[in-house]
């Protein structure tokens, strides 16, 4: 029943050629032209096409940015890749499709196949939701891809598989032809594809089992039974057509998942209507579709003219292809400055355009003496540890220093291929390796390496010049991004230097009036009798002016200290600040300031000034947010152990309206200063930086209408008594 994929078939379909529904790809290209398009908008279109979905799944699950574990939904995959990389991939798919059509004069109609796949996907998701399962999107994906093996066989075997499709009236007839002719079938090929690219395994099982007999599928996992049921049910006549489905498979589908009588037919009818609406939105007429298989025909073509004309035409086509491919790629890559993003985009473009799998990269060091894969993510461990001198004897070094693409299969002289090249081939899991030089002028950027078989090399030998052009574009993009970063660093250094110079001037100019104010406060204090009762407040005011003077002086320091030496009494700091700010920040606004201070609070290492700055920023925010009649409670506690250390806690809880959504989303990050005139928008970011400088932690809770609480944990001084 279940056939393995023969090696000859696996080799033929290894180019990963999956044709897409033109209307879907066209819509996606239109969306990609917009700089404001969101990942969600792109995902909504990608999920309408089996081929596009596979490409996005593969790319996301092999992305440098992929998280641990599999990405099983199109939304998460597109979100991981980002609109820019998806745009590059779609451009490559469109270009490859155009040239594939010109290569074989093949006319391909995917309408019936596409409608059938979408119907199964929509129904599978509806069934999963009806059963109360949380994997509705995974069920949709499995339904969408259940016949993807047909696309893969059509792309790899072309006319040979096209003939099988032409001789088949439906999928059962196709299966009967596939197994004796190919030694496998499209269900096994689809599962092979999903397994090869390490996509969700239960999806592979659902694809593999969708043609099983009812007596077999009943023992399978739930996802496989859902897809099997959806596949059977979409073939039933609509209730509006007046005919009823019958037969053993119909009865099995009705009872397979324990759905109430008639419920499956209702879900199926809704799915068909939904697909009709989606198709109409893309300009596809469902009524004209016949069957569920791809339809292939050959266009009449006479390759007239002498051989030299054909050779010239082939050369013209090569040049035009280079121009067509490189222009959109150059535009897409020019927008990227980060090396990792450039290499990710190049990897995906190469996989799509050349059908040889993902390339590896060995990049040259700045001194142009060594090739290494250490700075490239997502590569085999051997390549990450490899350091290959450019002066050493190896095909990789020869290609890096030269201008031509070469493979271990055509190394001439044969001595050019070394044991290092054999190691690289083994690391890539292949019999040989194809190297493409990555150069900009005479500067070596590196080499692009594809693990290939000899049969793959024969297939791609005619396009080596094109592939070499692609590698030069990749090298140019890397160098361009590095140049832009160097210029930005230089500009940043110049701006920093100018800022430091101006800051020193400001510190000098501000120091004089602050000194005058300090001296005047001393004169006032000396003239007032001790019985006046304001000397304590004057001392606090002088201390605050001294703190401002220190802050200004630090502006002019190139490497200011993160905090002063010594210890700080948090309770004393809070009490002193309350004496100075209670009236101006709270009482005049009708806000109550309550202090609940633990008398046994130990000292903490650090600067009094930094703690004051933290509290003052939070107090000012609270005084501006809390309405009249509200309250701010400041409390301290100790004995909290975290990370193996004892901490002091400072808690500030207000009864205000809660933080705005835009503040919560960017908490502790600088906000737009235009959000509220007169406010710089950096208070909480300063607080977070100061707490971090004290080796502490800050957290918050905020609910609309219920207030906001900030909790600060600062490590206790080791000299403090336990």
XYZ file of C-alpha atoms in Angstrom:
722
model
C 0.000 0.000 0.000
C 2.567 2.611 1.132
C 5.400 2.912 -1.366
C 8.866 4.371 -0.628
C 10.179 6.994 -3.027
C 12.722 5.390 -5.398
C 16.110 7.087 -5.611
C 15.653 7.944 -9.287
C 12.367 9.734 -8.544
C 13.812 11.485 -5.489
C 16.696 12.755 -7.609
C 14.350 13.988 -10.356
C 12.059 15.875 -7.970
C 14.932 17.199 -5.850
C 14.872 20.493 -7.746
C 11.811 21.319 -5.660
C 9.869 22.704 -8.627
C 6.329 23.444 -7.415
C 4.102 25.396 -9.818
C 1.792 27.974 -8.218
C -1.702 29.113 -9.115
C -0.938 32.215 -11.255
C -3.778 34.314 -9.837
C -2.551 33.790 -6.268
C 1.077 34.552 -7.109
C -0.012 37.629 -9.065
C -2.039 38.917 -6.100
C 0.903 38.312 -3.801
C 3.268 40.214 -6.097
C 0.833 43.140 -6.161
C 0.710 43.167 -2.363
C 4.491 42.908 -2.115
C 4.897 46.141 -4.070
C 3.419 48.047 -1.128
C 5.918 49.105 1.531
C 3.098 49.245 4.097
C 1.881 45.671 3.601
C 1.709 43.682 6.836
C 2.764 40.098 7.491
C -0.876 39.201 8.215
C -1.996 40.472 4.789
C 0.710 38.443 3.054
C -0.156 35.329 5.081
C -3.820 35.581 4.061
C -2.787 35.218 0.405
C 0.052 32.706 0.873
C -2.281 30.228 2.587
C -4.437 30.099 -0.562
C -1.799 28.205 -2.552
C -0.160 24.842 -1.764
C 3.141 25.627 -3.522
C 3.567 29.060 -1.955
C 2.696 27.633 1.464
C 5.386 24.969 1.149
C 8.024 27.522 0.141
C 7.161 29.742 3.106
C 7.075 26.796 5.540
C 10.476 25.575 4.366
C 12.015 29.037 4.504
C 10.686 29.863 7.972
C 11.641 26.529 9.536
C 15.175 26.863 8.150
C 15.470 30.572 8.940
C 18.341 31.958 10.984
C 15.609 33.603 13.069
C 13.449 30.509 13.575
C 12.601 29.756 17.182
C 13.132 26.399 18.854
C 10.524 23.960 17.618
C 8.528 23.863 14.408
C 6.545 26.691 12.900
C 3.275 25.028 11.889
C 1.105 27.912 10.711
C 1.452 30.241 7.747
C 0.889 33.283 9.979
C 3.868 32.458 12.179
C 6.035 31.540 9.202
C 5.371 34.795 7.348
C 5.845 36.728 10.588
C 9.220 35.050 11.132
C 10.428 35.789 7.605
C 9.079 39.338 7.391
C 7.535 41.103 4.375
C 10.901 41.957 2.801
C 12.128 38.363 2.548
C 8.701 37.123 1.410
C 8.791 39.779 -1.331
C 12.194 38.500 -2.514
C 10.971 34.893 -2.533
C 7.844 35.726 -4.535
C 9.888 37.612 -7.136
C 12.163 34.577 -7.553
C 9.196 32.212 -7.881
C 7.603 34.413 -10.533
C 10.827 34.654 -12.549
C 11.494 30.933 -12.309
C 7.928 30.193 -13.427
C 8.291 32.397 -16.499
C 11.495 30.732 -17.616
C 10.250 27.232 -16.836
C 7.321 27.840 -19.174
C 9.624 29.038 -21.940
C 11.870 25.987 -21.531
C 9.242 23.404 -22.395
C 6.357 25.213 -24.021
C 4.126 23.660 -21.378
C 0.582 24.867 -20.818
C -0.546 24.132 -17.277
C -4.034 24.608 -15.825
C -4.124 24.189 -12.033
C -7.689 25.431 -11.505
C -9.331 22.089 -10.702
C -6.418 20.968 -8.522
C -6.359 24.301 -6.677
C -10.101 24.370 -5.978
C -10.021 20.777 -4.723
C -7.054 21.495 -2.406
C -8.707 24.605 -0.976
C -11.986 22.773 -0.390
C -10.249 19.988 1.513
C -8.287 22.578 3.525
C -11.357 24.623 4.456
C -13.356 21.537 5.383
C -10.495 20.025 7.408
C -10.245 23.214 9.453
C -14.025 23.338 9.953
C -14.047 19.714 11.154
C -11.179 20.361 13.586
C -13.017 23.363 15.035
C -16.258 21.352 15.248
C -14.403 18.712 17.264
C -13.131 21.390 19.660
C -9.502 20.959 18.632
C -6.990 23.802 18.857
C -5.075 22.775 15.720
C -7.525 24.129 13.157
C -4.766 25.899 11.219
C -2.639 22.749 11.150
C -5.644 20.824 9.807
C -6.092 23.508 7.133
C -2.422 23.189 6.178
C -2.576 19.397 5.980
C -5.671 19.609 3.785
C -4.062 22.217 1.548
C -0.971 20.041 1.037
C -2.648 16.635 0.804
C -2.041 16.435 -2.985
C 1.189 18.476 -3.110
C 2.993 15.355 -4.348
C 1.239 15.831 -7.699
C 2.845 19.256 -8.094
C 6.262 17.940 -7.133
C 6.086 15.038 -9.601
C 4.839 17.345 -12.336
C 7.689 19.793 -11.731
C 10.353 17.074 -11.587
C 9.169 14.625 -14.263
C 7.398 17.153 -16.503
C 6.061 15.382 -19.619
C 6.369 11.905 -18.146
C 4.036 12.731 -15.270
C 1.927 14.987 -17.472
C 1.062 11.920 -19.550
C -0.109 10.044 -16.441
C -2.320 12.995 -15.525
C -3.764 13.108 -19.039
C -4.666 9.404 -18.906
C -6.381 9.684 -15.494
C -9.982 10.726 -14.966
C -9.587 11.030 -11.168
C -7.157 10.400 -8.309
C -7.939 6.704 -7.989
C -7.113 6.189 -11.655
C -3.948 8.250 -11.195
C -2.851 6.086 -8.258
C -3.345 2.965 -10.358
C -0.945 4.399 -12.971
C 1.586 5.979 -10.606
C 2.519 2.889 -8.652
C 3.522 0.580 -11.533
C 5.016 3.415 -13.623
C 6.930 5.309 -10.925
C 7.284 2.805 -8.103
C 5.567 5.278 -5.779
C 2.543 7.600 -5.685
C 1.802 11.263 -5.072
C 0.775 10.673 -1.440
C 4.165 9.129 -0.613
C 5.973 11.865 -2.556
C 4.098 14.594 -0.660
C 5.010 12.999 2.672
C 8.622 12.627 1.467
C 8.736 16.355 0.730
C 7.409 17.287 4.174
C 9.811 14.887 5.928
C 12.793 16.049 3.878
C 12.293 19.681 4.844
C 11.499 18.800 8.491
C 7.993 20.240 8.404
C 5.332 19.162 10.956
C 5.378 15.338 11.077
C 1.646 14.827 11.670
C 1.000 16.811 8.496
C 3.247 14.343 6.653
C 1.224 11.429 8.031
C -2.058 13.051 6.989
C -0.704 13.530 3.451
C 0.644 9.978 3.319
C -2.578 8.321 4.521
C -5.232 10.273 2.606
C -5.805 7.435 0.092
C -5.951 4.648 2.691
C -8.947 2.352 2.934
C -11.570 3.127 5.629
C -10.586 0.002 7.539
C -6.995 1.273 7.704
C -7.488 4.976 8.413
C -9.726 4.301 11.417
C -6.595 3.424 13.445
C -4.651 6.562 12.436
C -4.137 9.777 14.404
C -6.941 12.360 14.540
C -5.362 14.801 12.058
C -4.986 12.047 9.459
C -8.616 10.999 9.949
C -9.772 14.622 9.613
C -7.951 15.090 6.295
C -9.109 11.686 5.000
C -12.708 12.572 5.870
C -12.454 16.014 4.260
C -10.927 14.505 1.109
C -13.784 12.026 0.773
C -16.528 14.518 1.637
C -15.600 17.223 -0.890
C -16.374 14.727 -3.626
C -19.999 14.350 -2.554
C -22.679 16.167 -4.560
C -24.014 19.384 -3.045
C -27.292 19.168 -1.166
C -28.685 21.700 -3.665
C -27.928 19.296 -6.525
C -30.570 16.896 -5.264
C -28.303 13.835 -5.299
C -27.095 11.963 -2.257
C -23.657 10.506 -1.667
C -23.515 6.780 -1.167
C -21.109 3.928 -0.780
C -18.860 2.394 1.837
C -16.474 5.391 1.988
C -19.397 7.793 2.428
C -20.705 5.848 5.390
C -17.220 5.638 6.903
C -16.677 9.385 6.501
C -20.008 10.105 8.203
C -19.092 8.041 11.265
C -15.271 8.321 11.306
C -15.089 11.291 13.696
C -18.372 10.908 15.561
C -20.032 13.992 14.091
C -23.829 14.240 14.396
C -25.822 12.953 11.433
C -25.800 15.355 8.497
C -23.321 17.721 10.170
C -20.425 16.728 7.899
C -22.470 17.542 4.796
C -23.344 20.956 6.250
C -19.696 21.743 6.930
C -18.758 20.531 3.444
C -21.364 22.792 1.802
C -20.090 25.804 3.748
C -16.494 25.035 2.745
C -17.459 24.858 -0.925
C -19.258 28.193 -0.706
C -16.262 29.723 1.066
C -13.857 28.522 -1.635
C -16.179 29.901 -4.291
C -15.977 33.323 -2.643
C -12.174 33.161 -2.422
C -11.906 32.102 -6.058
C -14.217 34.896 -7.210
C -12.056 37.395 -5.348
C -9.097 36.246 -7.438
C -11.022 36.219 -10.706
C -11.199 32.405 -10.910
C -14.446 30.911 -12.239
C -15.192 27.768 -10.230
C -17.856 26.697 -12.723
C -15.270 26.218 -15.491
C -13.059 23.867 -13.465
C -13.223 20.198 -14.363
C -11.758 17.410 -12.247
C -9.313 17.671 -9.375
C -6.025 17.018 -11.195
C -3.572 19.440 -12.831
C -4.182 19.649 -16.579
C -1.115 19.686 -18.847
C -0.946 20.276 -22.571
C 1.855 20.952 -25.042
C 1.869 24.025 -27.214
C 2.759 23.542 -30.910
C 6.341 24.653 -31.435
C 8.792 24.379 -34.277
C 12.400 24.986 -33.324
C 13.300 26.174 -36.797
C 16.600 27.593 -37.979
C 20.183 26.395 -38.108
C 22.030 25.313 -34.945
C 23.982 28.571 -34.748
C 20.701 30.495 -34.579
C 19.493 28.286 -31.769
C 22.774 28.817 -29.912
C 22.470 32.581 -30.312
C 18.875 32.494 -29.097
C 19.929 30.487 -26.058
C 22.621 33.067 -25.304
C 20.108 35.913 -25.645
C 17.742 34.075 -23.302
C 20.555 33.678 -20.769
C 21.343 37.395 -20.845
C 17.663 38.345 -20.568
C 17.212 35.931 -17.679
C 20.205 37.460 -15.891
C 18.717 40.922 -16.350
C 15.238 39.848 -15.289
C 16.401 37.991 -12.193
C 19.097 40.351 -10.999
C 17.066 43.572 -11.177
C 14.425 42.695 -8.541
C 16.967 40.823 -6.433
C 19.371 43.749 -6.503
C 16.537 46.048 -5.435
C 15.431 43.745 -2.596
C 18.940 43.115 -1.297
C 19.914 46.784 -1.470
C 17.387 47.500 1.292
C 19.146 45.138 3.739
C 22.143 46.209 5.807
C 22.560 43.292 8.178
C 24.814 40.432 6.982
C 22.568 37.785 8.519
C 19.487 39.113 6.712
C 21.360 39.366 3.398
C 22.576 35.771 3.656
C 19.086 34.557 4.605
C 17.580 36.290 1.556
C 20.330 34.909 -0.695
C 19.808 31.385 0.670
C 16.090 31.475 -0.078
C 16.563 33.014 -3.520
C 19.180 30.390 -4.429
C 16.996 27.511 -3.240
C 14.053 28.719 -5.315
C 15.960 29.706 -8.458
C 18.376 26.791 -8.767
C 16.547 23.905 -7.072
C 19.730 22.603 -5.412
C 18.720 23.053 -1.802
C 20.256 25.596 0.536
C 23.795 26.854 -0.148
C 26.444 27.210 2.540
C 28.798 30.174 2.806
C 32.505 30.497 3.512
C 33.326 34.180 3.950
C 36.724 35.841 3.704
C 38.208 37.572 6.712
C 39.019 41.260 6.449
C 42.717 40.533 5.932
C 41.903 38.391 2.844
C 43.911 35.417 4.145
C 41.252 32.963 5.292
C 37.813 31.546 4.454
C 35.587 30.687 7.408
C 31.984 29.762 8.121
C 32.177 30.801 11.769
C 30.184 34.013 11.357
C 27.320 32.456 9.376
C 24.312 31.011 11.195
C 22.340 27.910 10.239
C 25.268 25.916 8.827
C 26.663 22.451 9.673
C 29.016 22.480 12.711
C 32.022 21.501 10.580
C 31.636 24.595 8.415
C 31.211 26.795 11.480
C 34.557 25.491 12.778
C 36.347 25.575 9.410
C 39.201 28.032 8.794
C 40.598 27.545 5.286
C 43.672 29.572 4.224
C 43.245 31.108 0.773
C 46.823 30.096 0.044
C 46.066 26.424 0.754
C 45.454 23.853 -1.983
C 41.712 23.395 -2.249
C 39.024 23.897 -4.857
C 37.198 26.274 -2.495
C 40.240 28.588 -2.318
C 40.846 28.317 -6.075
C 37.267 29.347 -6.858
C 37.324 32.157 -4.270
C 40.393 33.684 -5.927
C 39.128 33.100 -9.481
C 36.136 34.106 -11.556
C 34.459 30.805 -12.514
C 32.030 28.437 -10.821
C 33.508 24.951 -10.411
C 32.516 21.636 -8.880
C 34.439 18.681 -7.540
C 33.026 16.709 -10.487
C 34.826 18.883 -13.045
C 37.920 19.890 -11.090
C 40.663 20.322 -13.675
C 43.331 19.547 -12.881
C 41.872 16.959 -10.528
C 44.506 17.903 -7.963
C 42.568 21.129 -7.303
C 40.034 19.131 -5.266
C 41.456 18.399 -1.814
C 40.478 16.510 1.310
C 39.048 19.776 2.636
C 36.597 19.836 -0.272
C 35.644 16.245 0.521
C 35.017 17.273 4.148
C 32.797 20.132 3.001
C 30.820 17.782 0.730
C 30.348 15.357 3.625
C 29.239 18.187 5.901
C 26.627 19.111 3.285
C 25.510 15.469 3.009
C 26.372 15.123 -0.669
C 28.685 13.322 -3.073
C 30.250 16.556 -4.276
C 30.207 20.310 -3.921
C 29.682 23.195 -6.349
C 31.462 26.460 -5.516
C 30.469 29.905 -6.780
C 32.953 32.790 -6.363
C 31.719 35.766 -4.351
C 33.896 38.714 -5.406
C 33.592 42.468 -5.794
C 36.274 43.549 -8.240
C 39.475 41.977 -6.994
C 38.258 41.741 -3.391
C 37.363 38.237 -2.208
C 34.120 38.178 -0.225
C 33.857 34.383 -0.035
C 32.382 31.365 -1.800
C 28.865 29.961 -2.024
C 28.838 26.157 -1.721
C 26.078 23.767 -2.850
C 26.103 20.117 -1.870
C 25.183 18.265 -5.095
C 25.198 14.892 -6.816
C 26.785 14.325 -10.210
C 23.326 14.132 -11.810
C 22.436 17.501 -10.300
C 25.665 18.982 -11.618
C 24.869 17.782 -15.144
C 21.438 19.410 -14.925
C 22.743 22.770 -13.727
C 25.925 22.912 -15.834
C 24.266 25.085 -18.499
C 23.306 27.726 -15.948
C 26.679 28.053 -14.195
C 27.290 31.495 -15.719
C 23.936 32.678 -14.399
C 24.661 31.190 -10.984
C 28.038 32.937 -10.915
C 26.297 36.259 -11.650
C 23.962 35.564 -8.751
C 26.932 34.932 -6.438
C 28.547 38.223 -7.505
C 25.293 40.011 -6.680
C 25.283 38.382 -3.239
C 28.876 39.516 -2.673
C 28.060 43.047 -3.789
C 25.079 43.179 -1.417
C 27.208 42.067 1.529
C 29.892 44.642 0.749
C 27.301 47.374 0.243
C 25.726 46.655 3.624
C 29.123 46.646 5.332
C 30.051 49.933 3.666
C 26.810 51.526 4.823
C 27.405 50.316 8.385
C 30.967 51.692 8.332
C 29.686 55.080 7.167
C 26.992 55.056 9.850
C 29.581 54.248 12.538
C 31.778 57.085 11.305
C 28.841 59.512 11.332
C 27.862 58.314 14.795
C 31.412 58.856 16.065
C 31.440 62.391 14.637
C 28.063 63.195 16.189
C 29.189 61.756 19.528
C 32.328 63.873 19.469
C 30.324 67.037 18.745
C 27.815 66.165 21.466
C 30.556 65.562 24.043
C 32.172 68.887 23.189
C 28.851 70.707 23.525
C 28.035 68.827 26.740
C 31.314 69.988 28.295
C 30.439 73.568 27.364
C 26.972 73.211 28.916
C 28.424 71.669 32.079
C 30.866 74.560 32.412
C 28.237 77.246 31.720
C 25.636 75.703 34.062
C 28.128 75.211 36.866
C 28.447 78.934 37.618
C 24.762 79.732 38.362
C 24.420 76.514 40.377
C 27.408 77.528 42.504
C 25.842 80.955 43.057
C 22.532 79.355 44.147
C 24.362 77.009 46.533
C 26.308 79.870 48.101
C 23.150 81.973 48.439
C 21.345 79.100 50.197
C 24.227 78.916 52.690
C 23.956 82.665 53.340
C 20.183 82.354 53.880
C 20.681 79.377 56.201
C 23.318 81.218 58.263
C 21.083 84.294 58.658
C 18.020 82.354 59.824
C 17.744 81.389 63.484
C 17.812 77.692 64.348
C 14.333 78.041 65.766
C 12.927 78.822 62.299
C 12.565 75.085 61.602
C 13.456 75.255 57.904
C 17.141 74.343 58.088
C 16.368 70.677 57.325
C 14.446 71.641 54.186
C 17.251 73.991 53.110
C 19.790 71.179 53.556
C 17.671 68.879 51.368
C 17.337 71.621 48.757
C 21.133 72.132 48.730
C 21.604 68.383 48.373
C 19.258 68.327 45.363
C 21.129 71.202 43.712
C 24.400 69.324 44.266
C 22.799 66.270 42.621
C 21.785 68.348 39.590
C 25.336 69.679 39.366
C 26.688 66.111 39.340
C 24.250 65.091 36.571
C 25.359 68.038 34.444
C 29.041 67.285 35.065
C 28.518 63.694 33.948
C 27.278 65.001 30.570
C 30.807 66.105 29.827
C 32.445 62.842 30.896
C 33.347 60.357 28.161
C 32.935 57.349 30.468
C 30.761 58.375 33.423
C 30.657 56.042 36.397
C 27.532 53.942 36.648
C 27.263 54.649 40.384
C 29.262 56.037 43.270
C 31.031 53.899 45.815
C 29.453 53.410 49.231
C 26.069 52.464 50.612
C 22.656 54.073 50.548
C 19.859 54.144 53.139
C 16.717 53.769 51.016
C 14.302 54.738 53.816
C 16.230 57.931 54.576
C 16.269 58.853 50.892
C 12.492 58.357 50.596
C 11.773 60.368 53.755
C 14.006 63.221 52.597
C 12.363 63.296 49.177
C 8.912 63.276 50.771
C 9.841 66.315 52.851
C 10.923 68.172 49.713
C 8.361 67.033 47.129
C 5.201 66.055 49.045
C 3.757 69.556 48.853
C 4.671 70.454 45.251
C 4.004 67.080 43.578
C 1.103 65.691 45.587
C -0.647 67.874 48.183
C -1.290 70.785 45.799
C -2.844 68.302 43.352
C -5.124 66.695 45.930
C -3.112 63.444 45.996
C -2.213 61.616 49.201
C 1.363 60.324 49.545
C 1.619 57.449 52.048
C 4.931 55.973 53.204
C 5.049 52.441 54.630
C 8.739 51.919 55.352
C 10.239 48.824 56.953
C 12.345 50.024 59.873
C 14.705 47.040 59.580
C 15.566 47.788 55.950
C 19.274 47.139 55.305
C 21.509 49.440 53.276
C 22.184 48.788 49.613
C 25.373 49.392 47.623
C 25.187 52.305 45.221
C 24.537 55.965 44.770
C 21.984 58.039 46.667
C 21.707 60.221 43.581
C 20.717 57.338 41.327
C 18.045 56.118 43.729
C 16.686 59.659 44.003
C 16.573 59.966 40.221
C 14.681 56.658 39.933
C 12.113 57.660 42.544
C 11.704 61.227 41.295
C 10.888 60.041 37.754
C 8.275 57.602 39.052
C 6.831 60.147 41.503
C 6.473 62.766 38.770
C 4.698 60.265 36.509
C 2.304 59.349 39.324
C 1.579 62.976 40.239
C 0.665 63.720 36.612
C -1.476 60.586 36.162
C -3.376 60.244 39.460
C -6.513 62.413 39.685
C -7.404 64.565 42.688
C -8.497 62.375 45.581
C -6.137 59.609 44.526
C -3.267 58.030 46.407
C 0.352 56.947 45.934
C 1.690 54.401 48.418
C 5.468 53.977 48.658
C 6.581 50.967 50.698
C 9.823 49.130 51.379
C 10.541 45.551 52.391
C 13.500 43.191 52.650
C 14.256 39.496 52.862
C 13.338 38.799 49.245
C 15.765 36.260 47.805
C 16.283 36.020 44.073
C 19.152 34.604 42.041
C 20.872 33.477 45.242
C 20.997 37.039 46.655
C 18.966 39.007 49.208
C 17.166 42.053 47.839
C 15.482 45.195 49.098
C 12.074 45.946 47.578
C 10.714 49.399 46.764
C 7.050 49.297 45.765
C 5.134 52.264 44.336
C 1.372 51.697 43.890
C -0.979 54.416 42.661
C -4.751 54.603 42.133
C -4.527 56.299 38.743
C -6.170 55.326 35.438
C -3.441 52.864 34.444
C -0.810 53.203 31.732
C -1.880 53.907 28.127
C -1.599 50.987 25.705
C 1.174 52.617 23.664
C 3.237 53.071 26.832
C 2.715 49.456 27.945
C 3.757 48.168 24.514
C 7.031 50.117 24.711
C 7.540 50.148 28.460
C 11.037 51.277 29.494
C 11.739 52.431 25.914
C 11.976 56.112 24.870
C 8.620 57.386 23.573
C 7.847 59.917 20.873
C 8.495 63.339 22.457
C 5.603 64.743 20.391
C 3.152 62.418 22.154
C 2.726 64.951 24.982
C 4.107 68.475 24.458
C 6.584 69.444 27.144
C 7.514 65.832 27.958
C 10.689 64.227 26.597
C 9.207 60.722 26.824
C 12.369 59.185 28.306
C 11.512 58.995 32.034
C 10.792 55.256 32.252
C 13.720 54.384 29.971
C 16.014 56.335 32.330
C 14.504 54.518 35.316
C 15.139 51.117 33.707
C 18.742 52.034 32.847
C 19.440 53.294 36.376
C 17.947 50.180 37.994
C 20.042 47.984 35.700
C 23.119 50.043 36.638
C 22.455 49.163 40.274
C 22.262 45.463 39.308
C 18.555 45.505 40.119
C 15.277 44.592 38.462
C 12.072 46.523 37.800
C 8.631 45.113 36.979
C 5.192 46.639 36.706
C 1.478 45.856 36.692
C -1.109 48.183 35.223
C -4.845 47.795 34.680
C -7.196 50.310 33.132
C -9.064 52.164 35.868
C -7.251 50.314 38.677
C -3.865 51.996 38.798
C -0.237 51.079 38.262
C 2.318 49.393 40.516
C 6.089 49.443 40.012
C 8.267 47.019 41.984
C 12.025 47.604 42.181
C 14.388 44.963 43.577
C 17.896 46.113 44.533
C 20.574 43.764 45.936
C 21.333 44.172 49.637
C 24.791 45.303 50.665
C 26.972 42.366 51.705
C 28.160 44.441 54.662
C 24.596 44.846 55.958
C 23.513 42.756 58.894
C 21.244 39.847 57.952
